[in-house]
Tab-separated table of C-alpha atoms in Angstrom:
chain	number	residue	atom	x	y	z
A	1	MET	CA	-49.818	-17.209	-23.110
A	2	ALA	CA	-46.693	-17.213	-20.921
A	3	GLU	CA	-43.790	-15.093	-22.171
A	4	PRO	CA	-40.637	-17.136	-22.922
A	5	LEU	CA	-37.840	-16.340	-20.484
A	6	ILE	CA	-34.431	-17.937	-21.017
A	7	ILE	CA	-31.751	-18.066	-18.344
A	8	VAL	CA	-28.293	-18.763	-19.778
A	9	GLY	CA	-26.195	-20.445	-17.103
A	10	ASN	CA	-27.018	-23.266	-14.753
A	11	GLY	CA	-25.255	-22.211	-11.569
A	12	MET	CA	-26.160	-20.804	-8.188
A	13	ALA	CA	-27.387	-17.420	-9.478
A	14	ALA	CA	-29.615	-19.048	-12.112
A	15	THR	CA	-31.075	-21.486	-9.580
A	16	ARG	CA	-31.886	-18.730	-7.110
A	17	LEU	CA	-33.531	-16.676	-9.863
A	18	ALA	CA	-35.685	-19.653	-10.907
A	19	ASP	CA	-36.648	-20.143	-7.268
A	20	GLU	CA	-37.571	-16.477	-6.795
A	21	LEU	CA	-39.554	-16.426	-10.055
A	22	SER	CA	-41.547	-19.469	-8.931
A	23	ARG	CA	-42.500	-17.553	-5.775
A	24	HIS	CA	-43.371	-14.210	-7.342
A	25	ALA	CA	-44.224	-14.789	-11.003
A	26	LEU	CA	-45.403	-18.383	-11.311
A	27	GLY	CA	-47.145	-18.894	-14.645
A	28	ARG	CA	-46.159	-15.504	-15.992
A	29	TYR	CA	-43.151	-16.868	-17.877
A	30	ALA	CA	-42.250	-20.085	-19.677
A	31	VAL	CA	-38.792	-20.489	-18.128
A	32	ALA	CA	-35.929	-22.417	-19.707
A	33	VAL	CA	-32.522	-22.770	-18.031
A	34	ILE	CA	-29.582	-23.608	-20.308
A	35	GLY	CA	-26.242	-24.780	-18.910
A	36	ASP	CA	-22.854	-25.879	-20.262
A	37	GLU	CA	-22.170	-28.659	-17.783
A	38	PRO	CA	-23.954	-31.980	-18.406
A	39	ARG	CA	-25.651	-32.081	-15.000
A	40	LEU	CA	-28.105	-30.304	-12.730
A	41	ALA	CA	-27.011	-27.143	-10.937
A	42	TYR	CA	-24.751	-27.621	-7.930
A	43	ASN	CA	-23.172	-25.603	-5.131
A	44	ARG	CA	-19.624	-24.645	-6.129
A	45	VAL	CA	-18.912	-23.472	-2.582
A	46	LEU	CA	-18.984	-27.138	-1.549
A	47	LEU	CA	-16.358	-28.327	-4.039
A	48	SER	CA	-13.627	-28.242	-1.392
A	49	PRO	CA	-15.431	-30.481	1.133
A	50	LEU	CA	-16.391	-32.717	-1.810
A	51	LEU	CA	-12.723	-32.951	-2.767
A	52	ALA	CA	-11.785	-33.633	0.871
A	53	GLY	CA	-14.275	-36.505	0.992
A	54	GLU	CA	-16.320	-34.836	3.728
A	55	ILE	CA	-19.494	-34.943	1.621
A	56	GLY	CA	-20.690	-36.850	-1.445
A	57	GLU	CA	-21.798	-35.590	-4.863
A	58	PRO	CA	-25.552	-35.824	-4.095
A	59	GLU	CA	-25.045	-33.312	-1.284
A	60	ILE	CA	-23.792	-30.529	-3.572
A	61	GLU	CA	-26.857	-30.644	-5.837
A	62	LEU	CA	-28.875	-27.446	-5.393
A	63	LYS	CA	-32.289	-28.777	-6.423
A	64	PRO	CA	-33.444	-32.234	-7.560
A	65	ALA	CA	-34.920	-32.773	-11.007
A	66	ALA	CA	-38.413	-33.046	-9.498
A	67	TRP	CA	-38.088	-29.520	-8.068
A	68	TRP	CA	-37.484	-28.027	-11.514
A	69	GLN	CA	-40.290	-30.080	-13.047
A	70	ALA	CA	-42.766	-29.030	-10.361
A	71	ARG	CA	-42.125	-25.380	-11.249
A	72	GLY	CA	-42.475	-25.935	-14.975
A	73	VAL	CA	-38.854	-25.016	-15.708
A	74	SER	CA	-37.378	-26.590	-18.837
A	75	MET	CA	-33.804	-27.756	-18.240
A	76	VAL	CA	-31.312	-27.889	-21.094
A	77	TYR	CA	-27.839	-28.854	-19.897
A	78	GLY	CA	-24.679	-29.966	-21.630
A	79	LYS	CA	-25.613	-27.751	-24.603
A	80	PRO	CA	-24.028	-24.295	-24.327
A	81	VAL	CA	-25.524	-21.212	-25.972
A	82	THR	CA	-23.294	-20.145	-28.855
A	83	GLY	CA	-25.018	-16.955	-29.966
A	84	ILE	CA	-27.673	-14.336	-29.256
A	85	ASP	CA	-29.708	-12.736	-32.031
A	86	ARG	CA	-31.106	-9.575	-30.454
A	87	ALA	CA	-33.081	-8.577	-33.544
A	88	ALA	CA	-34.865	-11.932	-33.744
A	89	LYS	CA	-34.871	-12.263	-29.894
A	90	SER	CA	-33.501	-15.795	-29.999
A	91	VAL	CA	-30.528	-17.827	-28.809
A	92	THR	CA	-28.696	-20.561	-30.693
A	93	LEU	CA	-27.349	-23.656	-28.955
A	94	ALA	CA	-24.243	-25.665	-29.822
A	95	ASP	CA	-26.369	-28.347	-31.511
A	96	GLY	CA	-28.005	-25.762	-33.770
A	97	LEU	CA	-31.296	-25.506	-31.874
A	98	VAL	CA	-32.764	-21.983	-31.904
A	99	LEU	CA	-34.974	-20.861	-29.012
A	100	PRO	CA	-36.994	-17.627	-28.918
A	101	TYR	CA	-37.108	-15.377	-25.859
A	102	GLY	CA	-39.147	-12.462	-24.626
A	103	LYS	CA	-36.738	-11.825	-21.773
A	104	LEU	CA	-33.170	-13.153	-21.575
A	105	VAL	CA	-31.070	-13.421	-18.413
A	106	LEU	CA	-27.328	-13.981	-18.620
A	107	ALA	CA	-26.015	-15.802	-15.551
A	108	THR	CA	-22.912	-17.178	-17.230
A	109	GLY	CA	-20.638	-16.827	-14.201
A	110	SER	CA	-16.880	-16.632	-14.625
A	111	ARG	CA	-13.915	-18.624	-15.858
A	112	PRO	CA	-10.605	-19.210	-14.065
A	113	LEU	CA	-7.860	-16.661	-14.619
A	114	MET	CA	-4.717	-18.402	-15.886
A	115	PRO	CA	-1.233	-16.853	-15.726
A	116	PRO	CA	0.623	-16.193	-18.994
A	117	VAL	CA	3.603	-18.392	-18.119
A	118	PRO	CA	5.388	-21.065	-20.182
A	119	GLY	CA	4.245	-24.620	-19.567
A	120	LEU	CA	0.643	-23.714	-18.809
A	121	GLU	CA	-0.532	-26.205	-21.438
A	122	LEU	CA	1.209	-29.190	-19.803
A	123	PRO	CA	-1.000	-32.054	-18.575
A	124	GLY	CA	-1.231	-31.855	-14.806
A	125	VAL	CA	-1.743	-28.056	-14.763
A	126	ALA	CA	-5.393	-27.365	-13.932
A	127	SER	CA	-7.834	-24.899	-12.443
A	128	PHE	CA	-10.325	-25.600	-9.658
A	129	ARG	CA	-13.777	-24.739	-10.905
A	130	ASP	CA	-16.099	-27.721	-11.323
A	131	VAL	CA	-16.883	-31.325	-10.428
A	132	ALA	CA	-14.666	-32.630	-13.236
A	133	ASP	CA	-11.683	-30.928	-11.581
A	134	VAL	CA	-12.464	-32.744	-8.325
A	135	ALA	CA	-12.263	-36.123	-10.070
A	136	LEU	CA	-8.902	-35.221	-11.625
A	137	PHE	CA	-7.433	-34.017	-8.330
A	138	ARG	CA	-8.557	-37.118	-6.488
A	139	SER	CA	-6.945	-39.431	-9.019
A	140	VAL	CA	-3.578	-37.707	-8.503
A	141	ALA	CA	-3.500	-36.490	-4.890
A	142	ALA	CA	-4.761	-39.734	-3.376
A	143	THR	CA	-1.436	-41.347	-4.312
A	144	GLY	CA	0.473	-38.983	-2.019
A	145	ALA	CA	1.478	-36.780	-4.942
A	146	ARG	CA	3.315	-33.484	-4.656
A	147	VAL	CA	0.840	-30.694	-5.345
A	148	VAL	CA	1.556	-27.003	-5.867
A	149	VAL	CA	-1.372	-24.593	-5.527
A	150	ILE	CA	-0.844	-21.198	-7.163
A	151	GLY	CA	-2.863	-18.644	-5.212
A	152	GLY	CA	-3.426	-18.023	-1.503
A	153	GLY	CA	-6.837	-16.491	-1.809
A	154	LEU	CA	-10.087	-18.163	-0.806
A	155	LEU	CA	-10.281	-20.625	-3.710
A	156	GLY	CA	-6.609	-21.589	-3.525
A	157	LEU	CA	-6.774	-22.329	0.197
A	158	GLU	CA	-9.937	-24.353	-0.254
A	159	ALA	CA	-8.221	-26.419	-2.952
A	160	ALA	CA	-5.121	-26.862	-0.778
A	161	TYR	CA	-7.165	-28.062	2.180
A	162	GLY	CA	-9.120	-30.601	0.137
A	163	LEU	CA	-5.980	-31.899	-1.581
A	164	ALA	CA	-4.113	-32.266	1.735
A	165	ARG	CA	-7.059	-34.089	3.286
A	166	ILE	CA	-6.907	-36.837	0.663
A	167	GLY	CA	-3.171	-37.376	0.933
A	168	GLY	CA	-1.512	-34.747	-1.259
A	169	LYS	CA	1.754	-33.111	-0.141
A	170	VAL	CA	0.665	-29.516	-0.714
A	171	THR	CA	2.618	-26.292	-1.173
A	172	VAL	CA	0.756	-22.986	-1.601
A	173	LEU	CA	2.485	-20.194	-3.536
A	174	HIS	CA	1.064	-16.687	-3.106
A	175	LEU	CA	2.105	-13.445	-4.782
A	176	ALA	CA	1.098	-11.179	-1.874
A	177	ASP	CA	2.675	-10.818	1.558
A	178	ARG	CA	-0.301	-12.420	3.305
A	179	LEU	CA	-3.086	-14.898	2.621
A	180	MET	CA	-6.554	-13.680	1.592
A	181	GLU	CA	-5.313	-10.089	1.431
A	182	ARG	CA	-8.672	-8.891	0.095
A	183	GLN	CA	-10.583	-10.138	3.129
A	184	LEU	CA	-8.096	-10.192	6.020
A	185	ASP	CA	-5.708	-7.800	7.713
A	186	ARG	CA	-2.098	-8.817	8.371
A	187	GLU	CA	-2.623	-10.236	11.861
A	188	GLY	CA	-5.736	-12.213	10.958
A	189	ALA	CA	-4.015	-13.592	7.864
A	190	GLY	CA	-0.984	-14.556	9.953
A	191	LEU	CA	-3.155	-16.507	12.373
A	192	LEU	CA	-4.886	-18.267	9.478
A	193	ALA	CA	-1.504	-19.120	7.919
A	194	GLY	CA	-0.363	-20.677	11.178
A	195	GLU	CA	-3.496	-22.801	11.439
A	196	ILE	CA	-3.135	-23.972	7.831
A	197	ALA	CA	0.558	-24.778	8.287
A	198	ALA	CA	-0.368	-26.856	11.334
A	199	ARG	CA	-2.438	-29.011	8.961
A	200	GLY	CA	0.689	-29.936	7.022
A	201	ILE	CA	0.362	-27.398	4.186
A	202	ASP	CA	3.527	-25.500	3.208
A	203	ILE	CA	2.842	-21.791	2.587
A	204	ARG	CA	5.217	-19.568	0.648
A	205	LEU	CA	4.432	-15.866	0.354
A	206	ASN	CA	5.849	-13.130	-1.893
A	207	CYS	CA	6.638	-15.566	-4.675
A	208	THR	CA	5.697	-15.871	-8.334
A	209	ALA	CA	5.762	-18.792	-10.763
A	210	GLU	CA	8.130	-18.146	-13.657
A	211	ARG	CA	7.272	-21.304	-15.592
A	212	PHE	CA	5.872	-24.807	-15.297
A	213	VAL	CA	8.515	-27.407	-16.058
A	214	GLY	CA	7.980	-30.811	-17.654
A	215	LYS	CA	8.158	-32.940	-20.782
A	216	GLU	CA	5.155	-35.273	-21.067
A	217	ARG	CA	3.387	-33.627	-18.092
A	218	VAL	CA	4.164	-31.088	-15.385
A	219	GLU	CA	7.092	-32.038	-13.158
A	220	ALA	CA	7.918	-28.839	-11.273
A	221	VAL	CA	7.252	-25.127	-10.794
A	222	GLU	CA	10.169	-22.738	-11.267
A	223	LEU	CA	9.888	-19.458	-9.345
A	224	THR	CA	11.193	-16.031	-10.379
A	225	ASP	CA	14.009	-16.350	-7.830
A	226	GLY	CA	15.253	-19.474	-9.622
A	227	SER	CA	14.120	-21.992	-7.029
A	228	VAL	CA	12.294	-25.107	-8.210
A	229	ILE	CA	9.459	-26.944	-6.460
A	230	PRO	CA	8.738	-30.516	-7.676
A	231	ALA	CA	5.088	-31.080	-8.595
A	232	ASP	CA	2.940	-33.926	-9.883
A	233	LEU	CA	-0.069	-31.603	-10.038
A	234	VAL	CA	-0.330	-27.813	-10.259
A	235	VAL	CA	-3.621	-26.159	-9.355
A	236	VAL	CA	-4.018	-22.553	-10.492
A	237	ALA	CA	-6.409	-20.515	-8.343
A	238	ILE	CA	-5.432	-16.878	-8.820
A	239	GLY	CA	-8.873	-15.501	-9.512
A	240	VAL	CA	-11.662	-15.483	-12.058
A	241	ARG	CA	-12.773	-13.415	-15.032
A	242	PRO	CA	-16.448	-12.779	-15.932
A	243	ARG	CA	-17.702	-14.846	-18.849
A	244	VAL	CA	-18.866	-12.141	-21.225
A	245	ASP	CA	-18.170	-13.644	-24.664
A	246	LEU	CA	-21.850	-13.999	-25.555
A	247	ALA	CA	-22.607	-10.441	-24.446
A	248	VAL	CA	-19.673	-8.991	-26.385
A	249	ALA	CA	-20.647	-10.881	-29.533
A	250	ALA	CA	-24.225	-9.641	-29.141
A	251	GLY	CA	-23.059	-6.023	-28.948
A	252	LEU	CA	-24.053	-5.374	-25.334
A	253	ASP	CA	-22.172	-2.819	-23.235
A	254	VAL	CA	-19.377	-4.683	-21.456
A	255	ASN	CA	-16.619	-3.372	-19.219
A	256	ARG	CA	-15.031	-6.001	-16.990
A	257	GLY	CA	-18.475	-7.563	-16.693
A	258	ILE	CA	-21.798	-7.029	-18.484
A	259	ASP	CA	-22.851	-3.493	-17.585
A	260	VAL	CA	-26.232	-3.460	-15.800
A	261	ASP	CA	-28.371	-0.754	-14.218
A	262	ASP	CA	-30.191	-0.825	-10.872
A	263	GLY	CA	-32.842	-3.035	-12.448
A	264	LEU	CA	-30.132	-5.510	-13.574
A	265	ALA	CA	-30.924	-4.686	-17.221
A	266	SER	CA	-28.120	-4.541	-19.774
A	267	SER	CA	-27.881	-1.974	-22.568
A	268	ASP	CA	-30.660	-4.036	-24.206
A	269	PRO	CA	-33.813	-3.651	-22.054
A	270	CYS	CA	-34.872	-7.229	-22.838
A	271	ILE	CA	-31.572	-8.731	-21.653
A	272	PHE	CA	-30.487	-8.866	-18.011
A	273	ALA	CA	-27.398	-10.128	-16.190
A	274	ILE	CA	-26.799	-11.337	-12.638
A	275	GLY	CA	-24.002	-12.961	-10.667
A	276	GLU	CA	-20.310	-13.087	-11.487
A	277	CYS	CA	-20.770	-12.014	-15.108
A	278	ALA	CA	-22.577	-8.764	-14.205
A	279	GLU	CA	-20.988	-5.395	-13.465
A	280	HIS	CA	-23.069	-2.952	-11.424
A	281	ARG	CA	-21.910	0.593	-10.703
A	282	GLY	CA	-18.385	-0.412	-11.656
A	283	LEU	CA	-18.260	-3.466	-9.383
A	284	VAL	CA	-18.155	-7.169	-10.235
A	285	TYR	CA	-18.967	-9.361	-7.239
A	286	GLY	CA	-17.323	-12.759	-7.035
A	287	LEU	CA	-19.366	-13.956	-4.071
A	288	VAL	CA	-22.625	-15.864	-3.744
A	289	GLU	CA	-24.640	-13.481	-1.573
A	290	PRO	CA	-24.570	-10.525	-4.031
A	291	ALA	CA	-25.731	-12.908	-6.777
A	292	TYR	CA	-28.631	-13.995	-4.583
A	293	GLU	CA	-29.558	-10.368	-3.848
A	294	GLN	CA	-29.498	-9.612	-7.559
A	295	ALA	CA	-31.685	-12.657	-8.281
A	296	ARG	CA	-34.236	-11.502	-5.711
A	297	VAL	CA	-34.414	-7.981	-7.156
A	298	LEU	CA	-34.599	-9.181	-10.761
A	299	ALA	CA	-37.352	-11.700	-9.986
A	300	ALA	CA	-39.384	-8.974	-8.292
A	301	ARG	CA	-38.955	-6.665	-11.286
A	302	LEU	CA	-39.879	-9.414	-13.733
A	303	ALA	CA	-42.989	-9.931	-11.626
A	304	GLY	CA	-43.925	-6.281	-12.097
A	305	ALA	CA	-42.513	-4.695	-8.923
A	306	SER	CA	-40.181	-1.679	-8.871
A	307	ASP	CA	-37.398	-3.086	-6.661
A	308	ARG	CA	-33.926	-1.691	-7.287
A	309	TYR	CA	-30.492	-3.151	-6.652
A	310	SER	CA	-28.192	-0.621	-4.996
A	311	GLY	CA	-25.139	-2.833	-4.520
A	312	SER	CA	-23.967	-5.327	-1.902
A	313	LEU	CA	-21.817	-5.143	1.201
A	314	LEU	CA	-18.926	-7.535	0.695
A	315	ALA	CA	-18.819	-10.215	3.379
A	316	THR	CA	-17.103	-13.596	3.671
A	317	ASN	CA	-18.365	-16.117	6.232
A	318	LEU	CA	-17.107	-19.677	5.871
A	319	LYS	CA	-14.500	-22.232	6.802
A	320	VAL	CA	-11.177	-21.792	5.054
A	321	SER	CA	-9.121	-24.976	5.234
A	322	GLY	CA	-11.115	-25.981	8.285
A	323	VAL	CA	-10.669	-22.607	10.024
A	324	SER	CA	-13.728	-20.384	10.579
A	325	VAL	CA	-13.255	-16.960	8.968
A	326	PHE	CA	-15.560	-13.944	8.705
A	327	SER	CA	-14.789	-10.608	7.103
A	328	ALA	CA	-17.068	-7.697	6.263
A	329	GLY	CA	-16.822	-4.014	5.479
A	330	SER	CA	-13.623	-2.029	6.004
A	331	VAL	CA	-10.976	-4.293	7.532
A	332	GLU	CA	-8.188	-1.689	7.386
A	333	PRO	CA	-8.840	1.393	9.572
A	334	GLY	CA	-8.696	4.949	8.275
A	335	GLU	CA	-6.830	7.779	9.960
A	336	ASP	CA	-9.663	8.722	12.317
A	337	ASP	CA	-11.029	5.214	12.898
A	338	GLU	CA	-10.862	3.330	16.180
A	339	VAL	CA	-9.890	-0.355	16.414
A	340	LEU	CA	-11.038	-2.863	19.009
A	341	LEU	CA	-9.121	-6.138	19.256
A	342	LEU	CA	-9.653	-9.429	21.041
A	343	ARG	CA	-6.756	-11.894	20.762
A	344	ASP	CA	-6.289	-15.431	22.065
A	345	PRO	CA	-3.360	-16.913	20.091
A	346	ALA	CA	-3.348	-20.132	22.122
A	347	ALA	CA	-6.966	-20.800	21.145
A	348	GLY	CA	-6.423	-19.568	17.572
A	349	ILE	CA	-8.900	-16.694	17.975
A	350	TYR	CA	-8.623	-13.168	16.567
A	351	ARG	CA	-11.446	-10.595	16.492
A	352	LYS	CA	-10.982	-7.082	15.112
A	353	PHE	CA	-13.562	-4.303	14.869
A	354	VAL	CA	-13.146	-1.031	12.980
A	355	LEU	CA	-15.252	1.792	14.409
A	356	ARG	CA	-15.935	4.968	12.435
A	357	ALA	CA	-17.774	7.897	14.014
A	358	GLY	CA	-19.418	5.643	16.597
A	359	ARG	CA	-20.530	3.071	14.035
A	360	LEU	CA	-19.199	-0.350	13.072
A	361	ALA	CA	-17.458	-0.007	9.691
A	362	GLY	CA	-15.935	-3.468	9.432
A	363	CYS	CA	-14.723	-6.547	11.242
A	364	VAL	CA	-12.467	-9.585	10.923
A	365	LEU	CA	-13.117	-12.810	12.848
A	366	VAL	CA	-10.703	-15.753	12.667
A	367	GLY	CA	-11.151	-18.989	14.610
A	368	ASP	CA	-14.404	-17.904	16.277
A	369	THR	CA	-17.051	-16.421	13.992
A	370	SER	CA	-19.913	-16.420	16.488
A	371	GLY	CA	-22.033	-13.301	16.122
A	372	ALA	CA	-21.029	-12.812	12.480
A	373	LEU	CA	-24.560	-12.095	11.266
A	374	PHE	CA	-25.113	-9.736	14.206
A	375	TYR	CA	-22.016	-7.749	13.249
A	376	LEU	CA	-22.992	-7.775	9.580
A	377	GLY	CA	-26.358	-6.309	10.544
A	378	LEU	CA	-24.664	-3.514	12.500
A	379	ILE	CA	-22.430	-2.660	9.552
A	380	ARG	CA	-25.364	-2.628	7.147
A	381	SER	CA	-27.622	-0.537	9.386
A	382	GLY	CA	-24.971	2.062	10.190
A	383	GLN	CA	-26.531	2.546	13.620
A	384	ASP	CA	-24.687	4.133	16.534
A	385	ILE	CA	-23.039	1.476	18.704
A	386	SER	CA	-21.446	3.729	21.314
A	387	ALA	CA	-23.566	2.178	24.068
A	388	ILE	CA	-22.195	-1.304	23.442
A	389	ARG	CA	-18.676	-0.400	22.393
A	390	ALA	CA	-16.967	-2.169	25.309
A	391	ASP	CA	-19.019	-5.353	24.890
A	392	LEU	CA	-18.848	-5.516	21.098
A	393	PRO	CA	-15.973	-8.046	20.788
A	394	PHE	CA	-17.770	-10.556	23.017
A	395	GLY	CA	-20.806	-11.070	20.789
A	396	GLU	CA	-24.496	-10.437	20.542
A	397	GLY	CA	-25.329	-11.870	23.964
A	398	TYR	CA	-23.384	-9.099	25.685
A	399	CYS	CA	-25.041	-6.393	23.596
A	400	ILE	CA	-28.713	-7.185	24.295
A	401	GLY	CA	-29.299	-3.835	25.923
A	402	MET	CA	-28.442	-1.949	22.744
A	403	ALA	CA	-31.058	0.507	21.598
A	404	ALA	CA	-32.782	-0.527	18.398
């Protein structure tokens, strides 16, 4: 008889795990996937183009209902898990249903981080996290409304781009001195800011919201310097926090995320965690690729293999507000590192490579991300690139003669 395996969370990590399990352990487990949102799993990365009207809702769906059925996965969505009984090895749903498990995987993701400022509760102040948010933004921004986006990181810029595309008059407020400071160096961020500004988005750096102003709904954002920016909609995108409530209540070891070992097991050997809710070797990854790597390793282990997860190299490769951006590894050079640069401001292209002891340690590509996977492979392999040093900025085609 198949062992019951419950996956809590119906996002990208959970879908990839179900996919990997169907490849490596089909029939070994009776899999049930339980999600909060009342719909099938979808690709959150595509929320911005959905908001911008570049794609439709069917295109963000990860797998159709028939796919799940064909793999024997039971889908329970719109009914969140409210508790875990480790002694009885069962979970309780919001409607009171109790389901037993042999193995339990927490893929609960994260929730938006909201600033502790007055006026946060006003209607018209929202986060950007799911399909419901897209519907709200469209109803407001399409009227040419004034929109303030709090946060100039990846999510904030994606929200700003989508809102501007559908008619919103968008201002981005960012605490740091440059956009996407976690992924980009100063020059790359400056180029990105220029490209975004050219799309009609106002960017203000080194500023902080003091309070959200309004009576019946939000009307403006007041900054710490006393200036006021009128707003019909405020979108907060300053980061996320792992959703660990269930794990904490169940008595699992939790730091920032649910603490897992190299086998993705929590402090309870029957409970695992992957994706944005998991913390591995002190790191919580907020990107899709590490979640997919974790899903692959966990599926292999659940199938009886001895695969281990040793961590992920952080890399970003996507379009930010319509501008191609890639970042991987160390983007700020150390004292003994060498930097190679290729600049073409007129074409909106910036390519930076950080070399450390004859090896590629990191790179930033803005405007032209060709060769991104090639560079990522070089960073991961740690191989000597001295022979292709001069040709490195020009892409893989110029580096064919490199020794394997």
